[in-house]
PDB file of C-alpha atoms and ligand atoms in Angstrom:
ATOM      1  CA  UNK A 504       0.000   0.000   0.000  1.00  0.00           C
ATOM      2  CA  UNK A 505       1.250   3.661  -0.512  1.00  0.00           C
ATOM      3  CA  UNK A 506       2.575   5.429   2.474  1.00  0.00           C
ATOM      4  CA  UNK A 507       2.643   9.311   2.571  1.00  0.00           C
ATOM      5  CA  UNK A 508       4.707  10.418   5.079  1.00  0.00           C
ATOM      6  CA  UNK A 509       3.305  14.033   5.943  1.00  0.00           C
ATOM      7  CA  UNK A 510       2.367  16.988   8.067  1.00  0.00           C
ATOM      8  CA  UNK A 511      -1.817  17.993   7.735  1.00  0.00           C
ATOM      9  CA  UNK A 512      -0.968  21.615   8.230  1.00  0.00           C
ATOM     10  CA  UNK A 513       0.967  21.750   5.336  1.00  0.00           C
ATOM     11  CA  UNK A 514      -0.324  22.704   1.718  1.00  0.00           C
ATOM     12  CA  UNK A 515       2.302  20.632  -0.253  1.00  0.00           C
ATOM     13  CA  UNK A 516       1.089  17.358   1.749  1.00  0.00           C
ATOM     14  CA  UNK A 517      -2.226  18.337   1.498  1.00  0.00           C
ATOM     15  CA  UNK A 518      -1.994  18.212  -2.547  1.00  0.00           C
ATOM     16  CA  UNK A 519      -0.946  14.354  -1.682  1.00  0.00           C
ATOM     17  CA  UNK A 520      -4.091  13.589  -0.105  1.00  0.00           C
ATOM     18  CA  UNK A 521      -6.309  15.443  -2.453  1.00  0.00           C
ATOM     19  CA  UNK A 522      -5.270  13.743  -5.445  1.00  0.00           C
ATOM     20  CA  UNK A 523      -5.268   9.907  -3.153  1.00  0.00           C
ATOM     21  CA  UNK A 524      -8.504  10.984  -2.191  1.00  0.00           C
ATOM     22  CA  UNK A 525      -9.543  11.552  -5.555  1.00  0.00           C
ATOM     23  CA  UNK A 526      -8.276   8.690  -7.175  1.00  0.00           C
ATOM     24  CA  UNK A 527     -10.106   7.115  -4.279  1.00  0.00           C
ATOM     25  CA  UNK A 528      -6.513   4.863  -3.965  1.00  0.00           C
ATOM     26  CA  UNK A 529      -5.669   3.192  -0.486  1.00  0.00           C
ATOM     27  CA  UNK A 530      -3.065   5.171   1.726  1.00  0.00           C
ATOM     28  CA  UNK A 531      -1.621   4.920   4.711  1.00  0.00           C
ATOM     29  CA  UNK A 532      -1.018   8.553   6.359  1.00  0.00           C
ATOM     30  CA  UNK A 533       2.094   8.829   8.953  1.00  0.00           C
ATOM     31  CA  UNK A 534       2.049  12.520  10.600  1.00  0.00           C
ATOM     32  CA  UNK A 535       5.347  14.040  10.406  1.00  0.00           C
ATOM     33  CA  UNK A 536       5.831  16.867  13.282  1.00  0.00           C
ATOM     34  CA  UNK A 537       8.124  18.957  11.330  1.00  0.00           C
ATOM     35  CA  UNK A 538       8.338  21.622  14.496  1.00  0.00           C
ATOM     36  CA  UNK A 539       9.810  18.586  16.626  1.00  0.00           C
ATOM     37  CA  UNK A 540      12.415  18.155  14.230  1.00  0.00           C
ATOM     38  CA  UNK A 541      11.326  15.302  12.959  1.00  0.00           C
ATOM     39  CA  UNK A 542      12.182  15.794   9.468  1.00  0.00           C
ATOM     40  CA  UNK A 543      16.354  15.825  10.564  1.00  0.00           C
ATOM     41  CA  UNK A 544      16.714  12.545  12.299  1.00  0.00           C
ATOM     42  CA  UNK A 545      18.749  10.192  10.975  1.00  0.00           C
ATOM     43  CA  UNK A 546      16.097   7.615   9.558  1.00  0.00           C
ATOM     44  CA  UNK A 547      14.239  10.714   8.127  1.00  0.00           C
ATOM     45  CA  UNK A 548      16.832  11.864   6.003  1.00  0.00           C
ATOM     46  CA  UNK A 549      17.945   8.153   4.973  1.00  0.00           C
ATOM     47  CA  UNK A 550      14.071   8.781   3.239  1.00  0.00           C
ATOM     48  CA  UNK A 551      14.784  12.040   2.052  1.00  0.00           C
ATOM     49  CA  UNK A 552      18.275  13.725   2.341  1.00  0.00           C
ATOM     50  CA  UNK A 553      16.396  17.119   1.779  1.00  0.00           C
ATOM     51  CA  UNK A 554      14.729  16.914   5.335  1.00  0.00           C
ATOM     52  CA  UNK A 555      11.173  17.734   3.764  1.00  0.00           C
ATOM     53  CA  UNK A 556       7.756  16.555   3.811  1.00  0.00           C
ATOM     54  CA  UNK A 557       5.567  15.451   1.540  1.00  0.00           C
ATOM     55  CA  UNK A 558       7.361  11.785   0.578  1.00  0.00           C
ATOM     56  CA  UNK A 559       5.307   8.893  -0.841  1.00  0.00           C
ATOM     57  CA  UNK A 560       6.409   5.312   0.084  1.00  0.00           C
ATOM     58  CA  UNK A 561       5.581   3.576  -3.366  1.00  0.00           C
ATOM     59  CA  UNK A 562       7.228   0.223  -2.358  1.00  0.00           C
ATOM     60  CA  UNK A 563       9.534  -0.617   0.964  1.00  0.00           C
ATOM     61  CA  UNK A 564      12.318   1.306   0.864  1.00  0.00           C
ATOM     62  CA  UNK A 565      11.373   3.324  -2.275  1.00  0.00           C
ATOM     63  CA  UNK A 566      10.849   6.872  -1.735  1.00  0.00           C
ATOM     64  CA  UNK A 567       9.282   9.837  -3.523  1.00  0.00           C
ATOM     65  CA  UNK A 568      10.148  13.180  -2.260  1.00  0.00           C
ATOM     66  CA  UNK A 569       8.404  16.569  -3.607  1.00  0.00           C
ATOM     67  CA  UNK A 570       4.924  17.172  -3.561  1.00  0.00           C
ATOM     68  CA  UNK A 571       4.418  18.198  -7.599  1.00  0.00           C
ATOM     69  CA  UNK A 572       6.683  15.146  -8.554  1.00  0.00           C
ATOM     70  CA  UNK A 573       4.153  13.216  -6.340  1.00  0.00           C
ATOM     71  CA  UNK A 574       1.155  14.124  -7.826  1.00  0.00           C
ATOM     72  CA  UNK A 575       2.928  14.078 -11.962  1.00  0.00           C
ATOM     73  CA  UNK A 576       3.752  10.276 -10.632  1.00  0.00           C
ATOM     74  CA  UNK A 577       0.108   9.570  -9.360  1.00  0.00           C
ATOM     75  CA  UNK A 578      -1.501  11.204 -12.169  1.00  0.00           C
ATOM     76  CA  UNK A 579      -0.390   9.807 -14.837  1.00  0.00           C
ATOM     77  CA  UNK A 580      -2.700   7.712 -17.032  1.00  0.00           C
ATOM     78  CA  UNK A 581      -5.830   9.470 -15.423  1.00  0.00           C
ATOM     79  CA  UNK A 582      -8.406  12.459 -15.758  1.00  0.00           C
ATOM     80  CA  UNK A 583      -6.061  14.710 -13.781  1.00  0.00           C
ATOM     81  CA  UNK A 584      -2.489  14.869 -16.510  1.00  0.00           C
ATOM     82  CA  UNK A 585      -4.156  15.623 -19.798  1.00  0.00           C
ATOM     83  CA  UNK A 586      -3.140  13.005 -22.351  1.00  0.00           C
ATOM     84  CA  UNK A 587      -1.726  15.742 -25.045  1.00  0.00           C
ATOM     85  CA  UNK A 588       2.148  16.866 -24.983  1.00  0.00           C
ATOM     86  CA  UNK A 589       1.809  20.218 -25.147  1.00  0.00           C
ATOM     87  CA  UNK A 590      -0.964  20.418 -22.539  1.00  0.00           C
ATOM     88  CA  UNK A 591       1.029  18.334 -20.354  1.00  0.00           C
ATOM     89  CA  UNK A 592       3.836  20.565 -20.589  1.00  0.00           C
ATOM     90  CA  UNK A 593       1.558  23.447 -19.808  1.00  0.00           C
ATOM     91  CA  UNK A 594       0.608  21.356 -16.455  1.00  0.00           C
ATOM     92  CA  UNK A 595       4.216  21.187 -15.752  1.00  0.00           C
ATOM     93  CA  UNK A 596       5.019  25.013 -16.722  1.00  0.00           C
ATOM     94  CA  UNK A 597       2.177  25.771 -13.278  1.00  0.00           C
ATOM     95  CA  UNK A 598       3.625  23.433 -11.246  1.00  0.00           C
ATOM     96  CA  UNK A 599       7.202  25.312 -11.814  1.00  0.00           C
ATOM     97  CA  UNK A 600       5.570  28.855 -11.569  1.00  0.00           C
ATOM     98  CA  UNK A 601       3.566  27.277  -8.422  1.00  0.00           C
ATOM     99  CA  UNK A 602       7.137  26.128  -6.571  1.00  0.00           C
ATOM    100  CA  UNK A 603       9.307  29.335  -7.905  1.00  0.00           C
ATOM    101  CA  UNK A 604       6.969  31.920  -8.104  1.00  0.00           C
ATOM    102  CA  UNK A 605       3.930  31.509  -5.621  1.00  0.00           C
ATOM    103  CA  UNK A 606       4.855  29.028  -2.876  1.00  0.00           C
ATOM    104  CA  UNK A 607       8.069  30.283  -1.768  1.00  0.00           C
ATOM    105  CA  UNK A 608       6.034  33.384  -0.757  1.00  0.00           C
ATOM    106  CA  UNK A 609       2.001  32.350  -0.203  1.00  0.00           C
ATOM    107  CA  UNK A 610       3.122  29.293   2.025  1.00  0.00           C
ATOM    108  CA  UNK A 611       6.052  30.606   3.885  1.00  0.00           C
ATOM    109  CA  UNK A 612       3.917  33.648   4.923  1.00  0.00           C
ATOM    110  CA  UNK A 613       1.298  31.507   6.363  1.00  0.00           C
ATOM    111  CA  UNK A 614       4.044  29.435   8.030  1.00  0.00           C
ATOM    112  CA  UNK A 615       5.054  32.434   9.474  1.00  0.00           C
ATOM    113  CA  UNK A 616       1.936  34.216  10.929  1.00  0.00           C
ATOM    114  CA  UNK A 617       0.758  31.050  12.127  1.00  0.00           C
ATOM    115  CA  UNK A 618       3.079  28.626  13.486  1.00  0.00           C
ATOM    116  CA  UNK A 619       6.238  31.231  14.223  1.00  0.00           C
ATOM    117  CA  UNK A 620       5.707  33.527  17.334  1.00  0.00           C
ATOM    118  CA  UNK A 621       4.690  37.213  17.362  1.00  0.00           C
ATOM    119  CA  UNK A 622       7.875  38.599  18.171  1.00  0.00           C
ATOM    120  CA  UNK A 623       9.788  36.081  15.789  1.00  0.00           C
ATOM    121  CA  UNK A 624      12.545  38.136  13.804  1.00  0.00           C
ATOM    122  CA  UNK A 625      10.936  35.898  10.676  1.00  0.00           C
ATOM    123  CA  UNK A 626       7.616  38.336  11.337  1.00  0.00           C
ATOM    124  CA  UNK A 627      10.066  41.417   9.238  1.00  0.00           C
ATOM    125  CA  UNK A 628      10.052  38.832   6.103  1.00  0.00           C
ATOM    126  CA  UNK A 629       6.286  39.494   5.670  1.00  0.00           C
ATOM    127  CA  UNK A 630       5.807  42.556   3.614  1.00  0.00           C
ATOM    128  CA  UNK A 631       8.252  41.220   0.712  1.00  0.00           C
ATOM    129  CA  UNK A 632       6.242  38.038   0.963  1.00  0.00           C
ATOM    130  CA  UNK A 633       3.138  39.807   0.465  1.00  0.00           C
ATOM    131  CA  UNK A 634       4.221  41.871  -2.281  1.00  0.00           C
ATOM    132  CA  UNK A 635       5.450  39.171  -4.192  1.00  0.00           C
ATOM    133  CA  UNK A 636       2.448  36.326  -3.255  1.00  0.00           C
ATOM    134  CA  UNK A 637      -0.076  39.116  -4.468  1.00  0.00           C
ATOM    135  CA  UNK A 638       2.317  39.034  -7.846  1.00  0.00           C
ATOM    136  CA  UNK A 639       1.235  35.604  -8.452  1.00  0.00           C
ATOM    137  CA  UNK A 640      -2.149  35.518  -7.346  1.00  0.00           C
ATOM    138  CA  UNK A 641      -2.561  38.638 -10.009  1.00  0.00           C
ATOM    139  CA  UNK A 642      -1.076  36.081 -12.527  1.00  0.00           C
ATOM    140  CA  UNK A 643      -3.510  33.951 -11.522  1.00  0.00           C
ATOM    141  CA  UNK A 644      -6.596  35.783 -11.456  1.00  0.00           C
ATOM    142  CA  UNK A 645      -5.438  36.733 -15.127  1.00  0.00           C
ATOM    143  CA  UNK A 646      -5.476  33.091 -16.236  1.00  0.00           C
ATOM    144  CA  UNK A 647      -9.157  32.402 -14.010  1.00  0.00           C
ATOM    145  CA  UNK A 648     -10.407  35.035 -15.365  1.00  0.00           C
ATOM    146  CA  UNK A 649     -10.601  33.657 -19.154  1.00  0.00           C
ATOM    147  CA  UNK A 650     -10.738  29.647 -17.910  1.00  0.00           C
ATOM    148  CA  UNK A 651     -12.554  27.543 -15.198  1.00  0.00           C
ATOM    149  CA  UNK A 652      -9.580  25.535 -15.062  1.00  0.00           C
ATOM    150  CA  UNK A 653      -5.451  26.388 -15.837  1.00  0.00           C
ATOM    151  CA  UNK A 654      -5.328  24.215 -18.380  1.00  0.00           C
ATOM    152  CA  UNK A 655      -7.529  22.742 -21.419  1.00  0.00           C
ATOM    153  CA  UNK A 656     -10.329  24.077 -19.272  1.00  0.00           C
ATOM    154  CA  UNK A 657     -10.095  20.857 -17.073  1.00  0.00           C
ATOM    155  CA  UNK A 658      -9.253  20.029 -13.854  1.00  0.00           C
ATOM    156  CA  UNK A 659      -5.609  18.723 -13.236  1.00  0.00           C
ATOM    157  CA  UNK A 660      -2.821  18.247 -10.768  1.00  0.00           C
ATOM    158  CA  UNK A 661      -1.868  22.345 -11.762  1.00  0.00           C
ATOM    159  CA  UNK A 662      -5.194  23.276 -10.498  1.00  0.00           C
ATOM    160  CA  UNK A 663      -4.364  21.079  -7.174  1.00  0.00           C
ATOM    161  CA  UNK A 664      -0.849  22.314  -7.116  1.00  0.00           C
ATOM    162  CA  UNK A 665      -2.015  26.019  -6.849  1.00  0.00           C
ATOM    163  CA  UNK A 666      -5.242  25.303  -4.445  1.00  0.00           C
ATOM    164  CA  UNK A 667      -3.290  23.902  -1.990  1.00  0.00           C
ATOM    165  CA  UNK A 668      -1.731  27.457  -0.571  1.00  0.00           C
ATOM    166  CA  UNK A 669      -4.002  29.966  -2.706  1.00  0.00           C
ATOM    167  CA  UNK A 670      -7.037  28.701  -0.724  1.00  0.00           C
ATOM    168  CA  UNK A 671      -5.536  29.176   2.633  1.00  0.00           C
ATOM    169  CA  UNK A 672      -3.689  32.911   1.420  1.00  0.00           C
ATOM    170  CA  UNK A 673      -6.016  34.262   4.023  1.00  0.00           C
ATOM    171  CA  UNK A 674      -3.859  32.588   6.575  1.00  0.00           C
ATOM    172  CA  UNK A 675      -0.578  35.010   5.761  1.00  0.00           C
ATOM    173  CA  UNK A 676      -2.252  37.741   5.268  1.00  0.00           C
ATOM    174  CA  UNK A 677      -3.665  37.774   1.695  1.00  0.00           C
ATOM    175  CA  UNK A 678      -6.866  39.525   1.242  1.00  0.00           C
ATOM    176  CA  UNK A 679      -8.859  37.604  -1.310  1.00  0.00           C
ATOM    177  CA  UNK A 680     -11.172  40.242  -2.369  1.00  0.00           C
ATOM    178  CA  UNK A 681      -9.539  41.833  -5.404  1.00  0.00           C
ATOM    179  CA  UNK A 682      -9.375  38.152  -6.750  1.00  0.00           C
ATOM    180  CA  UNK A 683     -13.072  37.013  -7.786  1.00  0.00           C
ATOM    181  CA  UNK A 684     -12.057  34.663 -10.244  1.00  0.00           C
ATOM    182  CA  UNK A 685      -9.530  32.752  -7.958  1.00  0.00           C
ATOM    183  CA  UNK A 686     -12.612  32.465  -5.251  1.00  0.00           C
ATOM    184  CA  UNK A 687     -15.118  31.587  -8.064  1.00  0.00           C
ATOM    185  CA  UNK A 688     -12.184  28.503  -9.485  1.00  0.00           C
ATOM    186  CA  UNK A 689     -12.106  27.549  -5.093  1.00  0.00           C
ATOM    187  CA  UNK A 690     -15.675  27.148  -5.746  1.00  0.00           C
ATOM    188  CA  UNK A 691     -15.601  24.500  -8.596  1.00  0.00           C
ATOM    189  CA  UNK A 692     -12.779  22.526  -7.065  1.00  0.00           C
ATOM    190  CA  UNK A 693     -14.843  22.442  -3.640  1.00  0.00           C
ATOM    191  CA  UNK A 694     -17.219  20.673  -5.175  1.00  0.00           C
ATOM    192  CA  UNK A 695     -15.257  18.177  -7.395  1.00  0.00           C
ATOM    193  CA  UNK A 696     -16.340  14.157  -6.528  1.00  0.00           C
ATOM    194  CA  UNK A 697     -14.013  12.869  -3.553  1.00  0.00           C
ATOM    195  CA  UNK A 698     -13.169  16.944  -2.677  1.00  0.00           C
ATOM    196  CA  UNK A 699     -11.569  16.565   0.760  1.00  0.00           C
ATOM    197  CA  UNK A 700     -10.579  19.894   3.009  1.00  0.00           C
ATOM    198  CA  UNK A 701      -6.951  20.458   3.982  1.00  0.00           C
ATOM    199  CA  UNK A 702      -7.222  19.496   7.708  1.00  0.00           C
ATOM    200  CA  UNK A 703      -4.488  21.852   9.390  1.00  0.00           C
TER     201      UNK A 703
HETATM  202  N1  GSH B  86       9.434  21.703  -2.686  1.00  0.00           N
HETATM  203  C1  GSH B  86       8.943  20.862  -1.611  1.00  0.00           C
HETATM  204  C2  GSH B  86       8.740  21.716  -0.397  1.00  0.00           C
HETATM  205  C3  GSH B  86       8.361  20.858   0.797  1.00  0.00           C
HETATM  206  C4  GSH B  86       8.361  21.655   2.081  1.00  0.00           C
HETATM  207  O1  GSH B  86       8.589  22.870   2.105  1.00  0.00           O
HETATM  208  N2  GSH B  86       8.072  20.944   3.168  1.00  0.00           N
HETATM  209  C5  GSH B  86       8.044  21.561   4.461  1.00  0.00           C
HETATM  210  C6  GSH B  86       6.637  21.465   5.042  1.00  0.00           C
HETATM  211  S1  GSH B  86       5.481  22.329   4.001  1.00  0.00           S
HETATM  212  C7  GSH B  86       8.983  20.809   5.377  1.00  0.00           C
HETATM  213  O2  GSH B  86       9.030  19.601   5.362  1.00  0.00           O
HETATM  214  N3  GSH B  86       9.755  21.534   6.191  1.00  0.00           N
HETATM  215  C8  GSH B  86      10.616  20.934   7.146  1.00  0.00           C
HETATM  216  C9  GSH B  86      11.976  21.509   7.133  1.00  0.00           C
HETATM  217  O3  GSH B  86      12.312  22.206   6.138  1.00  0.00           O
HETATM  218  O4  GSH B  86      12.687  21.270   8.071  1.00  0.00           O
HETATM  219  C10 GSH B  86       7.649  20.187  -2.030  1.00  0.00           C
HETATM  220  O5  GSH B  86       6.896  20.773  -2.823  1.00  0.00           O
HETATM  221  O6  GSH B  86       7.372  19.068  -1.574  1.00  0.00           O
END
């Protein structure tokens, strides 16, 4: 059976579980503490020398490490990768703008208001986060604004890529309000069949 080894608070594990939960496959969930420190013990980093969570157990001993690798691996061969090659590559070209251009900013601000204390020196990192997370949600509204979906019109692993930490934004910060289309597209992936909420 696959194994995810994750943290529920976190958006990149959370894309795990959406797309096992919508593929309705069998999983076994093992919670990570990644405050603990349990991403730097020895057997830990035997799994993933990068000290990170999300990794998929596909067999014993065989590891998977990085959420949007993940979900290109589990998608493959369904409704969620589209089946032509430049659409595919257009999947992929999200994922990349999701893990350079919105994640590094969107999820680390949330990590920071909410699991970081108020007088953390991290707390001065905010307003360059901000500035550049609302860059990429504007990017994103642009795209949402034309399409129900980022690519082909249909839903795929970009659209559960960039849910993950867009639908929590609130959570460092983001106000939401200038962004219709992004709330409208939270809104049709809410209700897809097997739709489960991120549980952090
Ligand atoms: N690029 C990685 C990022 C994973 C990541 O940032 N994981 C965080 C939790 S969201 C983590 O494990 N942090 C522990 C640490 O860095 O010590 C992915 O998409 O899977």
């Amino acid at each position: 059976m696959l194994k995810v080894y994750g943290m529920s608070f976190s958006g990149n594990c959370y894309k795990v579980k959406l797309l096992l939960e919508h593929l309705q496959l069998p999983y076994e969930w093992q919670e990570i503490d990644i405050m603990a420190g349990a991403t730097h013990t020895d057997a830990f980093l035997a799994m993933n020398p990068n000290g990170q969570v999300p990794i998929l157990e596909l067999a014993p001993g065989k590891y998977l490490p990085e959420s949007n690798a993940i979900l290109y691996y589990l998608a493959q061969e369904t409704a969620f990768f589209p089946a032509d090659r430049l659409a595919q590559a257009d999947v992929l070209s999200w994922m990349f703008f999701e893990q350079y251009s919105h994640e590094p900013y969107i999820a680390v601000a949330r990590f920071i208001q909410q699991m970081l204390p108020a007088d953390h020196s991290r707390q001065t990192e905010l307003p360059t986060l901000r500035e550049k997370g609302y860059a990429a949600l504007q990017v994103m509204e642009q795209q949402l604004s034309q399409y129900d979906y980022f690519v082909n019109n249909q839903y795929s692993i970009a659209d559960i890529a960039l849910f993950a930490y867009t639908h929590v934004a609130r959570d460092g910060g983001f106000d939401l309000e200038k962004f219709p289309a992004i709330r409208q597209w939270f809104n049709r992936i809410q209700g897809q069949k097997n739709f489960v909420p991120l549980a952090g």
